[in-house]
Coordinates of C-alpha atoms in Angstrom, one line a residue:
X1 CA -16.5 22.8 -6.2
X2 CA -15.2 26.3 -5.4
X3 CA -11.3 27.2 -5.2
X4 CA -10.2 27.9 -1.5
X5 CA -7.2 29.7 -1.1
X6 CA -4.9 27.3 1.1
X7 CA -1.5 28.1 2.5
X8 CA 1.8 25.7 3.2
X9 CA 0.9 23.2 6.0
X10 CA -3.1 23.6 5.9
X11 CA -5.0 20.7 6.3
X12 CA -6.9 19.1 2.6
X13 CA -9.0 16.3 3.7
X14 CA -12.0 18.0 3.8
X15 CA -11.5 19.0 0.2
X16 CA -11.0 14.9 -0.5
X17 CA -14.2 13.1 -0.5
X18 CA -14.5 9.5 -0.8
X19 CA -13.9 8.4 -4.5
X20 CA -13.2 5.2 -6.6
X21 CA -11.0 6.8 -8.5
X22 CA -7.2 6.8 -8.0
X23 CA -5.5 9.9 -7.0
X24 CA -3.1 11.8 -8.6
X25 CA -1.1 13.8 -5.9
X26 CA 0.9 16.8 -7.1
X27 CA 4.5 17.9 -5.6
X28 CA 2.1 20.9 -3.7
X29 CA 0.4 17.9 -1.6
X30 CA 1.4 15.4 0.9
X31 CA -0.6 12.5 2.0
X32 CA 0.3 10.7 5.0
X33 CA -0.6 6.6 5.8
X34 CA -0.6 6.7 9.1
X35 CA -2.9 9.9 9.7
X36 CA -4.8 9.4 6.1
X37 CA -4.4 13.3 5.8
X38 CA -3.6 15.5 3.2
X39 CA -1.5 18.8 3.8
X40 CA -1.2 21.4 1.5
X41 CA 3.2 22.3 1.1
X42 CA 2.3 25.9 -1.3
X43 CA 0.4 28.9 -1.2
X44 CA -2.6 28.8 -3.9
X45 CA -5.4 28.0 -5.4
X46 CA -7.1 24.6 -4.6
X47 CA -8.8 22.8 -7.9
X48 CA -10.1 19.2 -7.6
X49 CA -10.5 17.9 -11.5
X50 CA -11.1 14.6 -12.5
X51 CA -10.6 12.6 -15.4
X52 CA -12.4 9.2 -16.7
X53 CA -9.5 7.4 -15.1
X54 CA -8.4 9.9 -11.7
X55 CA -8.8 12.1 -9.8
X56 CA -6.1 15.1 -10.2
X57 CA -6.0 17.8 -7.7
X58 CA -4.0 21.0 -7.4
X59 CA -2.8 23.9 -6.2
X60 CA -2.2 26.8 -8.7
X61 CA 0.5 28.7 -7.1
X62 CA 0.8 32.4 -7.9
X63 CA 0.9 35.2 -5.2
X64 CA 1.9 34.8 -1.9
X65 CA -0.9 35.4 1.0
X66 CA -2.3 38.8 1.5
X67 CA -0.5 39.9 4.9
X68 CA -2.9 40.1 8.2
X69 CA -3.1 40.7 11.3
X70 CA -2.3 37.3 13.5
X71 CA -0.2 35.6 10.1
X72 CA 3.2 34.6 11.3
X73 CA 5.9 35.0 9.3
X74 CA 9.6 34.4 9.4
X75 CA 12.3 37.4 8.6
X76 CA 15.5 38.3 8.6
X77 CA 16.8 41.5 10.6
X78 CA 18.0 43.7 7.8
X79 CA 20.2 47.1 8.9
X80 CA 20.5 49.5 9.8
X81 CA 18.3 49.7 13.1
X82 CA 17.0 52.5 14.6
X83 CA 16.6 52.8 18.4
X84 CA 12.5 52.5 17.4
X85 CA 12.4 50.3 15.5
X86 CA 13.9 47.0 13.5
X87 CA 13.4 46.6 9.8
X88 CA 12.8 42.9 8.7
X89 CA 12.9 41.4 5.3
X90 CA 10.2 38.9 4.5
X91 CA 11.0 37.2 1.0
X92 CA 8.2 37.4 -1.1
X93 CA 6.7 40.6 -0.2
X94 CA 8.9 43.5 -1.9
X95 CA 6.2 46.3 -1.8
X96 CA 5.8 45.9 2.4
X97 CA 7.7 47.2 5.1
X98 CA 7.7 45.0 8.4
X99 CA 8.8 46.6 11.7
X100 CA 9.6 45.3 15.0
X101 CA 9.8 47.1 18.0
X102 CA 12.9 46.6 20.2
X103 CA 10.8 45.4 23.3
X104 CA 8.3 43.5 21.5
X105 CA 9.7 40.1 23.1
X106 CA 8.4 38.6 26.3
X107 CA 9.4 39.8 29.3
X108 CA 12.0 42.3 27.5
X109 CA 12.9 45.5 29.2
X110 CA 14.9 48.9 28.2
X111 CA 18.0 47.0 29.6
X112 CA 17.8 43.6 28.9
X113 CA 16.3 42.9 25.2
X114 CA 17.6 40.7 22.5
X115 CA 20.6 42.2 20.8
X116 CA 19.4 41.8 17.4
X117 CA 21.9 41.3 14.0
X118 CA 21.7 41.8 10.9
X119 CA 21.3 38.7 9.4
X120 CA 19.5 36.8 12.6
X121 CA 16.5 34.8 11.6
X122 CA 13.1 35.6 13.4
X123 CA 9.6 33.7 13.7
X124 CA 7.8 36.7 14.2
X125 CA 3.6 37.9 14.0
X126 CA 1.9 40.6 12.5
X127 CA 0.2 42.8 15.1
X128 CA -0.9 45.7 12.8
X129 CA -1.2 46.1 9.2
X130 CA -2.0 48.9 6.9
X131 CA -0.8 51.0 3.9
X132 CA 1.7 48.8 3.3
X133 CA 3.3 48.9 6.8
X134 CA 3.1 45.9 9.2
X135 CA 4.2 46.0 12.6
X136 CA 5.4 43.0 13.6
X137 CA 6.0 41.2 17.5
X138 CA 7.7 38.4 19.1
X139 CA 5.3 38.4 21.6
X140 CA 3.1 35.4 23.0
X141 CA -0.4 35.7 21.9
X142 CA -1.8 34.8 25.8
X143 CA 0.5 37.6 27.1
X144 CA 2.2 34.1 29.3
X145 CA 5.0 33.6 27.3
X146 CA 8.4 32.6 29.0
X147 CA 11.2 35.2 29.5
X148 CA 12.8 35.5 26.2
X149 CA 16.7 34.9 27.4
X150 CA 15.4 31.1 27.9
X151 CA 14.7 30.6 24.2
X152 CA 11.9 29.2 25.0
X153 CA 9.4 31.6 24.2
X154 CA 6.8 31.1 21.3
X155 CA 8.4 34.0 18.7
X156 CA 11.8 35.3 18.8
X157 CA 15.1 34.5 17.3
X158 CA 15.5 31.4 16.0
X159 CA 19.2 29.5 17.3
X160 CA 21.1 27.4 14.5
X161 CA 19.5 25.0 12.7
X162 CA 18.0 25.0 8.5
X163 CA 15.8 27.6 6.9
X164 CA 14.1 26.1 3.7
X165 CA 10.7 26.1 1.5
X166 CA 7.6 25.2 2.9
X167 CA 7.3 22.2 0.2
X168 CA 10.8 20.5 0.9
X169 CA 10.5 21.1 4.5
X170 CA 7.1 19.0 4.8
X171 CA 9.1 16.5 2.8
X172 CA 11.8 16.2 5.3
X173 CA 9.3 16.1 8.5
X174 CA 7.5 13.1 6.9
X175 CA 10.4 11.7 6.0
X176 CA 11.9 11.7 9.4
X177 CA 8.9 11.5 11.5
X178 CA 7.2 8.2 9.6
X179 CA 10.4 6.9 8.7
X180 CA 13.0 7.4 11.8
X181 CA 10.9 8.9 14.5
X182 CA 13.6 11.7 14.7
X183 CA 12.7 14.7 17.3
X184 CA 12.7 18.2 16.3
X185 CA 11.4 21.8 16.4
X186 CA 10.2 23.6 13.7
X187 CA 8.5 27.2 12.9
X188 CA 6.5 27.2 10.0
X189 CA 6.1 31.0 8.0
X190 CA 3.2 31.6 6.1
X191 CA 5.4 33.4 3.9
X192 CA 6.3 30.0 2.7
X193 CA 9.3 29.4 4.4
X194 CA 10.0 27.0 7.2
X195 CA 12.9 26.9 10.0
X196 CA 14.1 23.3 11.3
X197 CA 16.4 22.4 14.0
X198 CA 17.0 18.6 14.7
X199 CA 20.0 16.1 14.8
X200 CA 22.8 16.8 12.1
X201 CA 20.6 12.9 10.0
X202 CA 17.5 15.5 10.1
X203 CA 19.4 18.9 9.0
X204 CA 21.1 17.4 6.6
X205 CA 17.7 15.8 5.1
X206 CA 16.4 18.9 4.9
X207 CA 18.7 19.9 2.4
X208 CA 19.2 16.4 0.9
X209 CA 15.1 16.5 -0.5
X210 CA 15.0 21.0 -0.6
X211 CA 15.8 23.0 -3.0
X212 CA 19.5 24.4 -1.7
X213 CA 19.8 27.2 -4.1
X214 CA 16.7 28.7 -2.6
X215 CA 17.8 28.8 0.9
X216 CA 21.3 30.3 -0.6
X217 CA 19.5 32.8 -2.2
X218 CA 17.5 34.6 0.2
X219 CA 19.1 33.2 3.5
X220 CA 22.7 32.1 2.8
X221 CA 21.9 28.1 2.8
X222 CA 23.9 27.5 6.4
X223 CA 23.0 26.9 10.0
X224 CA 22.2 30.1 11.5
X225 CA 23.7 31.2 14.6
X226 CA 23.5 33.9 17.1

């Protein structure tokens, strides 16, 4: 069987076919009861191996996904800005630059855009890449998206609630989903990370299974707000 590079929140099953013998699931992937599907929570290297007793699957974690046009990431504004352009920082990739344009949100204009901070969290998507520059935008990908002062549009900044790892943040979705039909929104990075906004129960699962020193690291561990 070949390796296919999967990314946090892909879909396995197709990479699961039927067997007798018991599986052994690794931290890296979820299996849920009720949809019988398996979901990849890290950025690697699938590898099914199997043993006279199980099957053992894996992902081998090591970089993080080559950046591409349409991959959606989430950033933090970093200053200073320049009336061209924002500079983002995406954890993980040291060695690329990743600009936003002021009026790359829906329905933005020269006098009424986002007043962007340093320190605001974005669910942004790469528009252009090349030599180490991506261009990022908060713009809908049908060109439809709602005005952005509703915060309701697809990409833009992303109001209160929990930033965390892709792994403990699948965690705490199954968790409250299967377990207390809890509503919530969530943007998921392909950079890894994930942003969650529910009740305080939900929030504060988040953290309870996620790795907090993480989140304090790169994003300050605390609700987020404009």
């Amino acid at each position: 069987m070949s390796s296919p590079l999967v990314l946090p929140g892909d879909d396995l099953t197709s990479l699961f076919p039927p067997c007798d013998l018991p599986t052994l699931l690794p931290p890296t992937i979820a299996y849920s009861t009720s949809t019988r599907r398996y979901t990849a929570l890290a950025c690697g290297l699938f590898v099914m191996a199997t043993t006279a007793d199980h099957r053992i699957p894996t992902i081998k974690t090591s970089h993080p996904p080559p950046v591409h046009p349409g991959m959606e990431l989430l950033a933090l504004v970093k200053a200073p800005s320049t009336s061209l352009h924002h500079t983002l920082h995406v954890p993980d990739y040291p060695s690329h630059r990743f600009l936003l344009k002021p009026l790359e949100f829906d329905g933005a204009t020269k006098r009424n855009k986002p007043n962007l901070k340093h320190g605001d969290t974005l669910f942004v998507r790469v528009e252009k890449e090349g030599d180490g520059v991506a261009w990022c935008t908060c713009k809908s990908r049908s060109g439809q998206g709602k005005d952005w002062v509703t915060a309701e549009t697809d990409y833009g900044v992303l109001q209160k609630g929990v930033v965390v790892r892709a792994p403990e943040q699948m965690k705490a979705f199954s968790y409250a989903a299967d377990e207390q039909g809890k509503v919530f929104e969530v943007a998921v990075g392909r950079n890894g990370w994930c942003w969650v906004r529910g009740d305080e129960e939900v929030e504060k699962g988040v953290y309870r299974v996620g790795t907090l020193e993480d989140a304090k690291e790169v994003w300050g561990g605390k609700k987020r707000k404009r």
